[in-house]
Each structure stands twice: as structure tokens, then as C-alpha cells.
Coordinates of C-alpha atoms in Angstrom, one line a residue:
M199 CA 67.2 117.9 116.4
F200 CA 64.8 115.1 115.2
P201 CA 65.3 113.5 112.0
V202 CA 62.9 114.3 109.2
P203 CA 61.7 112.3 106.0
T204 CA 64.1 112.4 103.1
V205 CA 64.1 111.9 99.4
S206 CA 66.9 110.5 97.0
V207 CA 67.2 110.7 93.3
K208 CA 69.6 108.7 91.4
P209 CA 71.4 108.6 88.9
V210 CA 71.4 112.2 87.6
L211 CA 74.0 112.1 84.9
L212 CA 76.4 115.3 84.5
P213 CA 78.0 115.6 81.1
A214 CA 81.7 115.2 81.6
P215 CA 83.7 115.5 78.3
G216 CA 87.2 113.9 78.5
R217 CA 86.0 111.5 81.3
G218 CA 85.2 108.9 78.9
T219 CA 81.5 108.6 80.4
D220 CA 79.1 110.9 82.1
L221 CA 79.3 111.4 85.8
P222 CA 76.6 109.6 87.8
V223 CA 75.5 111.4 91.0
K224 CA 72.9 110.7 93.7
I225 CA 71.2 113.6 95.7
S226 CA 69.7 112.9 99.0
A227 CA 67.8 115.6 100.8
P228 CA 65.2 116.4 103.6
V229 CA 61.7 116.8 102.2
T230 CA 61.3 120.1 104.6
G231 CA 63.4 123.0 105.2
N232 CA 65.1 125.9 103.4
D233 CA 68.6 127.3 103.2
L234 CA 69.9 123.6 103.4
P235 CA 73.6 123.2 103.5
I236 CA 75.4 120.9 101.1
V237 CA 78.0 117.9 101.6
L238 CA 79.7 116.3 98.9
L239 CA 80.6 112.8 99.7
S240 CA 83.2 111.0 97.9
H241 CA 83.3 107.2 98.3
G242 CA 86.3 104.9 99.1
Y243 CA 88.2 103.0 96.2
G244 CA 85.9 100.7 94.5
S245 CA 82.6 101.7 96.0
S246 CA 79.9 104.0 94.3
L247 CA 77.0 106.4 94.9
D248 CA 75.0 103.7 96.5
G249 CA 77.5 103.3 99.5
Y250 CA 77.6 105.1 102.8
G251 CA 74.1 105.0 103.6
P252 CA 74.6 105.1 107.2
L253 CA 76.2 108.8 106.8
A254 CA 74.5 109.9 103.8
D255 CA 71.0 109.0 105.1
F256 CA 71.7 110.5 108.4
W257 CA 73.1 113.7 107.3
A258 CA 70.1 114.2 104.9
A259 CA 67.6 113.5 107.8
H260 CA 69.1 116.1 109.8
G261 CA 69.1 118.9 107.4
F262 CA 71.8 118.5 104.7
V263 CA 71.6 117.9 101.0
V264 CA 74.1 115.2 100.3
V265 CA 75.8 114.6 96.9
Q266 CA 77.5 111.4 96.0
P267 CA 79.2 110.7 92.8
T268 CA 80.3 107.4 91.4
H269 CA 84.1 107.8 90.7
L270 CA 85.8 105.8 87.8
D271 CA 87.5 103.5 90.4
S272 CA 84.1 102.1 91.4
R273 CA 83.7 98.5 90.8
T274 CA 80.3 99.3 89.1
V275 CA 82.4 101.0 86.2
G276 CA 85.0 98.2 85.9
L277 CA 87.8 100.2 84.4
A278 CA 90.7 98.2 83.1
P279 CA 94.0 98.2 84.9
D280 CA 95.6 99.1 81.5
D281 CA 93.2 101.8 80.8
P282 CA 95.2 105.2 80.5
R283 CA 92.8 106.7 83.0
T284 CA 93.9 104.5 85.9
R285 CA 97.0 106.5 86.6
R286 CA 95.1 109.6 86.9
L287 CA 92.2 108.3 89.1
W288 CA 93.1 110.7 91.9
R289 CA 92.9 113.7 89.6
L290 CA 89.7 112.6 87.9
R291 CA 88.0 112.1 91.3
V292 CA 88.9 115.8 92.0
E293 CA 87.4 116.8 88.6
D294 CA 84.2 114.9 89.5
L295 CA 83.9 116.9 92.8
T296 CA 84.5 120.2 91.0
R297 CA 82.1 119.4 88.3
I298 CA 79.5 118.9 90.9
L299 CA 80.1 122.3 92.4
D300 CA 80.0 123.8 89.0
R301 CA 76.5 122.1 88.2
L302 CA 74.6 122.4 91.5
D303 CA 71.9 124.2 89.7
V304 CA 71.4 121.1 87.6
L305 CA 71.4 118.8 90.7
E306 CA 69.0 121.0 92.5
A307 CA 66.5 121.0 89.6
A308 CA 66.6 117.1 89.4
V309 CA 65.1 116.7 92.8
P310 CA 61.3 117.3 92.7
G311 CA 60.6 120.0 95.3
L312 CA 64.4 121.0 96.1
A313 CA 64.8 124.1 93.8
G314 CA 65.5 127.2 95.7
R315 CA 66.1 125.4 99.1
L316 CA 69.9 125.0 99.0
D317 CA 72.4 127.4 100.6
H318 CA 75.1 127.7 98.0
G319 CA 77.3 129.5 100.4
R320 CA 77.4 126.7 102.8
I321 CA 79.3 123.8 101.3
A322 CA 81.4 121.0 103.0
V323 CA 83.2 117.9 101.5
A324 CA 83.6 114.6 103.0
G325 CA 85.4 111.4 102.1
H326 CA 86.4 107.8 103.2
S327 CA 89.7 106.4 102.5
F328 CA 90.6 107.2 98.8
G329 CA 87.6 109.7 99.0
G330 CA 89.3 111.3 102.0
Q331 CA 92.3 112.4 99.8
S332 CA 89.9 113.6 97.0
A333 CA 88.1 115.7 99.7
G334 CA 91.4 116.8 101.2
I335 CA 92.5 118.1 97.9
L336 CA 89.6 120.7 97.7
L337 CA 90.6 121.7 101.3
G338 CA 94.2 122.5 100.0
L339 CA 96.0 119.0 100.2
R340 CA 98.4 118.5 97.2
V341 CA 99.4 115.3 95.5
L342 CA 102.9 114.7 94.7
D343 CA 102.3 112.2 91.8
P344 CA 105.5 111.3 90.0
G345 CA 103.3 110.7 86.7
S346 CA 101.7 114.2 86.8
G347 CA 104.6 116.6 87.5
P348 CA 104.9 119.2 90.4
A349 CA 102.0 119.2 92.8
E350 CA 99.3 121.5 91.9
A351 CA 97.1 123.8 94.1
L352 CA 93.4 122.4 93.4
S353 CA 91.6 123.7 96.5
D354 CA 88.3 125.2 96.0
S355 CA 87.2 128.4 97.9
R356 CA 83.6 127.3 97.7
V357 CA 84.2 124.6 100.1
M358 CA 84.0 126.0 103.8
A359 CA 85.0 122.6 105.8
G360 CA 85.8 119.0 105.4
V361 CA 85.4 115.6 107.2
L362 CA 88.2 113.2 106.3
L363 CA 87.4 109.5 107.4
A364 CA 90.2 106.9 107.6
T365 CA 92.3 109.1 105.2
A366 CA 95.8 108.2 104.1
G367 CA 98.8 109.8 105.7
R368 CA 102.3 110.5 104.3
G369 CA 103.9 108.9 101.3
G370 CA 107.5 108.1 100.6
S371 CA 109.1 105.9 103.1
D372 CA 105.8 105.6 105.1
L373 CA 104.2 103.4 102.2
T374 CA 104.7 99.6 101.8
P375 CA 106.3 98.6 98.5
F376 CA 103.0 97.4 97.1
A377 CA 101.2 100.9 97.9
A378 CA 104.3 102.8 96.4
E379 CA 104.2 100.8 93.2
N380 CA 100.4 100.6 92.7
F381 CA 99.2 103.9 93.9
P382 CA 101.8 106.6 92.9
W383 CA 99.2 109.3 93.8
M384 CA 99.5 108.3 97.6
N385 CA 102.0 111.0 98.2
P386 CA 100.0 113.8 99.9
D387 CA 101.4 117.1 101.0
F388 CA 99.3 118.5 104.0
A389 CA 101.2 121.9 104.4
H390 CA 98.7 123.8 102.5
M391 CA 95.5 122.1 103.7
T392 CA 94.3 125.1 105.7
T393 CA 90.6 124.9 105.4
P394 CA 88.9 123.5 108.7
A395 CA 88.4 120.0 108.8
L396 CA 87.4 116.9 111.1
V397 CA 89.7 114.0 110.9
V398 CA 88.3 110.7 111.9
A399 CA 90.6 107.6 112.6
G400 CA 90.4 104.2 113.9
D401 CA 93.1 103.2 116.5
K402 CA 93.1 99.6 115.0
D403 CA 93.2 100.9 111.3
D404 CA 96.3 98.8 110.6
L405 CA 96.3 99.1 106.5
P406 CA 98.7 97.2 104.3
L407 CA 99.5 100.4 102.6
T408 CA 101.8 101.8 105.3
V409 CA 104.6 100.7 107.5
R410 CA 103.5 102.8 110.5
G411 CA 100.3 101.3 111.8
P412 CA 97.0 103.2 112.6
E413 CA 98.7 106.3 113.5
W414 CA 99.1 106.9 109.6
T415 CA 95.5 108.0 109.4
T416 CA 96.0 110.8 111.8
D417 CA 98.5 112.6 109.7
P418 CA 95.9 114.7 107.9
Y419 CA 95.2 116.3 111.6
F420 CA 98.9 116.5 112.7
L421 CA 100.6 117.5 109.5
S422 CA 98.1 120.3 108.3
P423 CA 97.7 123.9 109.4
G424 CA 94.6 125.7 110.4
K425 CA 91.7 124.6 112.6
K426 CA 91.6 121.0 112.8
S427 CA 89.9 118.3 115.0
L428 CA 90.4 114.8 115.5
L429 CA 88.0 111.9 116.5
T430 CA 89.8 108.9 117.5
L431 CA 87.8 105.8 117.6
T432 CA 88.7 103.1 119.9
G433 CA 88.9 99.5 118.5
A434 CA 87.8 100.8 115.1
E435 CA 89.5 99.5 111.9
H436 CA 89.2 101.0 108.2
S437 CA 85.3 100.9 108.0
L438 CA 85.1 102.8 111.3
G439 CA 82.4 100.4 112.6
G440 CA 80.4 100.0 109.4
I441 CA 80.0 103.6 107.6
A442 CA 80.5 102.2 104.2
G443 CA 77.1 100.8 104.0
Y444 CA 74.4 98.9 106.1
D445 CA 75.6 95.6 104.8
A446 CA 79.1 96.3 103.6
R447 CA 81.1 93.0 103.2
E448 CA 84.4 95.0 103.8
T449 CA 83.2 96.0 107.4
T450 CA 85.5 93.8 109.6
D451 CA 84.7 95.9 112.8
E452 CA 80.9 96.0 112.8
H453 CA 79.9 98.1 115.6
A454 CA 76.4 99.9 115.7
G455 CA 77.5 102.2 118.6
R456 CA 80.7 103.2 116.8
V457 CA 78.7 104.2 113.8
A458 CA 76.2 106.1 115.8
L459 CA 79.2 108.0 117.4
V460 CA 80.6 109.0 114.1
Q461 CA 77.1 110.2 113.0
R462 CA 76.8 112.1 116.1
V463 CA 80.2 113.8 116.0
T464 CA 80.3 114.5 112.1
L465 CA 76.8 116.1 112.3
A466 CA 77.7 118.3 115.0
Y467 CA 80.8 119.3 113.2
L468 CA 79.3 120.1 110.1
R469 CA 76.6 122.2 111.7
H470 CA 79.3 124.1 113.4
A471 CA 81.9 124.5 110.6
L472 CA 79.0 125.6 108.2
G473 CA 77.7 128.2 110.5
V474 CA 74.3 126.6 111.3
E475 CA 74.9 126.3 115.0
S476 CA 77.8 125.5 117.5
S477 CA 76.1 124.2 120.7
G478 CA 75.9 120.7 119.7
W479 CA 79.8 120.7 118.6
A480 CA 80.6 122.4 121.9
A481 CA 78.8 119.5 123.8
V482 CA 80.5 116.9 121.7
Q483 CA 84.0 118.4 122.5
D484 CA 82.9 118.5 126.4
A485 CA 81.9 115.1 126.3
L486 CA 84.7 113.3 124.3
G487 CA 87.5 115.6 125.1
A488 CA 87.8 114.3 128.6
G489 CA 88.1 110.8 127.4
A490 CA 85.0 109.7 129.3
D491 CA 83.6 107.8 126.4
P492 CA 85.0 104.4 125.7
L493 CA 84.2 104.5 122.2
G494 CA 86.4 107.3 121.3
H495 CA 87.8 110.9 122.2
V496 CA 88.1 114.2 120.3
A497 CA 91.1 116.6 120.3
S498 CA 91.3 120.0 118.6
K499 CA 93.9 122.5 117.5

């Protein structure tokens, strides 16, 4: 399908009692089309609703309504390290996403010409890095946070599928001492993450958070039940070629072809998983399943 013009509106502020500040949201949508599926896109630690243009713009231009919140860990918020909310960031992020799902009517009305064009029955969630954990929780992932007691089931039945990009793996002994001390929520339990998802991992994503190396970010695929697919990007580091922004300084592995592959594969997967059409995803699996593309390969279970 060919891209179409899009429109974006920001910030739309959703009242958020108990959060300390209203929730800012950006909505991007194609200017044409009806029954548009929805993707919630959760940013990585420190980013904001202004990030991830290479994904948000691409998905919107190909028929999706993309909704991006600014979570409290964003550099634009400047939350102090001793703020009591800091230790609950993982949970507050999930509340941000569920708040969006609860108020889709408000967001729809905020974009001129969008009212009545969304398909509220076709919703996916996507996230990069810390945002991948946030998205995964809506898919069934549970967090073993020592500060919040037993892991809770916070999945949301309104979400049909997910895309988890460069997302953290197991906690415990797999973490570096720095990660264990500073990110107590980095203890995911994947055993209940049954909702279908595409996991995207870079084979050079050697994070200082784990002692296991790049394979750590494939855990959401290997340790979760249900229908899952894995796109492994050859030579990709944590920004997967540059998905975090068009000029993001944290991109250490800038590669336009790699970003284009992520765009193509995630779009095909989302259209398939949300029941729009599946021929594109079948073509991706055929092309990348045999390992013929030097930029990456796809596996499914």
C-alpha cells in the first residue's frame, strides 16, 4: 500500500488525578480512511511524545492511528531522583497507557476530521526499551518489583497484539549490580504474556544492564507462551538503526536500511495481528525466514 498524508495533534492533555500532572498525548493519523486500527506507542526511558518519528509517522501514513504519551521519566518532565514517584515509574507508565485506552473518545475528538473513523476493536501496543516492558505488561508480562509486593496481573483485554522493540529480558542474576540497584522493576515474569507479539532485537545490543549480552533482549520471545515472532537485526544496537528519532543523538548504529526493515516488518505484522490483512506478513516471513536478507531474519512459534 502507498503512504498517505497524515495529521498530528499535540499535546492533548488527559486529566490524571494522583499522577502529579496531566498526561500529554500526541495523536498521528492518516487524513483519509475509515475503521482505522490504533497503536499505542510507549517511548524509551527519557524520551517523550516527540520521539520515534520513523515509526509513528510511517505507521500513520500506512493506515494506523498512533497515540504517544509522555511518561514521567521523560527528560522533558525532569522528575527529581528523590521524587516518591521515581520508584513507581514502571507502574505509572502502565497507568498512562490504560488511561489512554479509557479516553480514546477524548483523543479522537481532539483531531479535526478523525471522529468516527477509529476502529476501537483493533488495538495494538508497541514500545522501545523501557517502553517495551510497559507495552508488554498490557500483553500479560508481570513485574516482580520488591517495592510493590507480589506481581500483579495488569494485562488489558482491549489490546490484541504488541510490538516489543529492544526490550529487557530476565532480571535477578542476569542484571548487572547497577541495574539491580537502580531499576528494581527490571524483574519481568514472561510466563503469562500470552497475547500475540512481535519481538525485535539487535544482535549487537550489548547493554550495561545485563551480564548476558545481546541475547538478553530475545527473552520476551523465548520465555513467553502463545503466538510470538522474533525479528533479529544483524549488527543492530539498542536504537535498532535509528528508530528513536530522525536525528536522535542516542543512535549509535545509524543505518537507514535497518530502520526501513523495522518499518516494513512491524507494519506487516500489525496489519496481520489486527486482522487487516495477512499477505504482507506472509511475504515477510517467506523473505526473512530463510535468512537470505543480510539485515535480519524472522522466526515464529
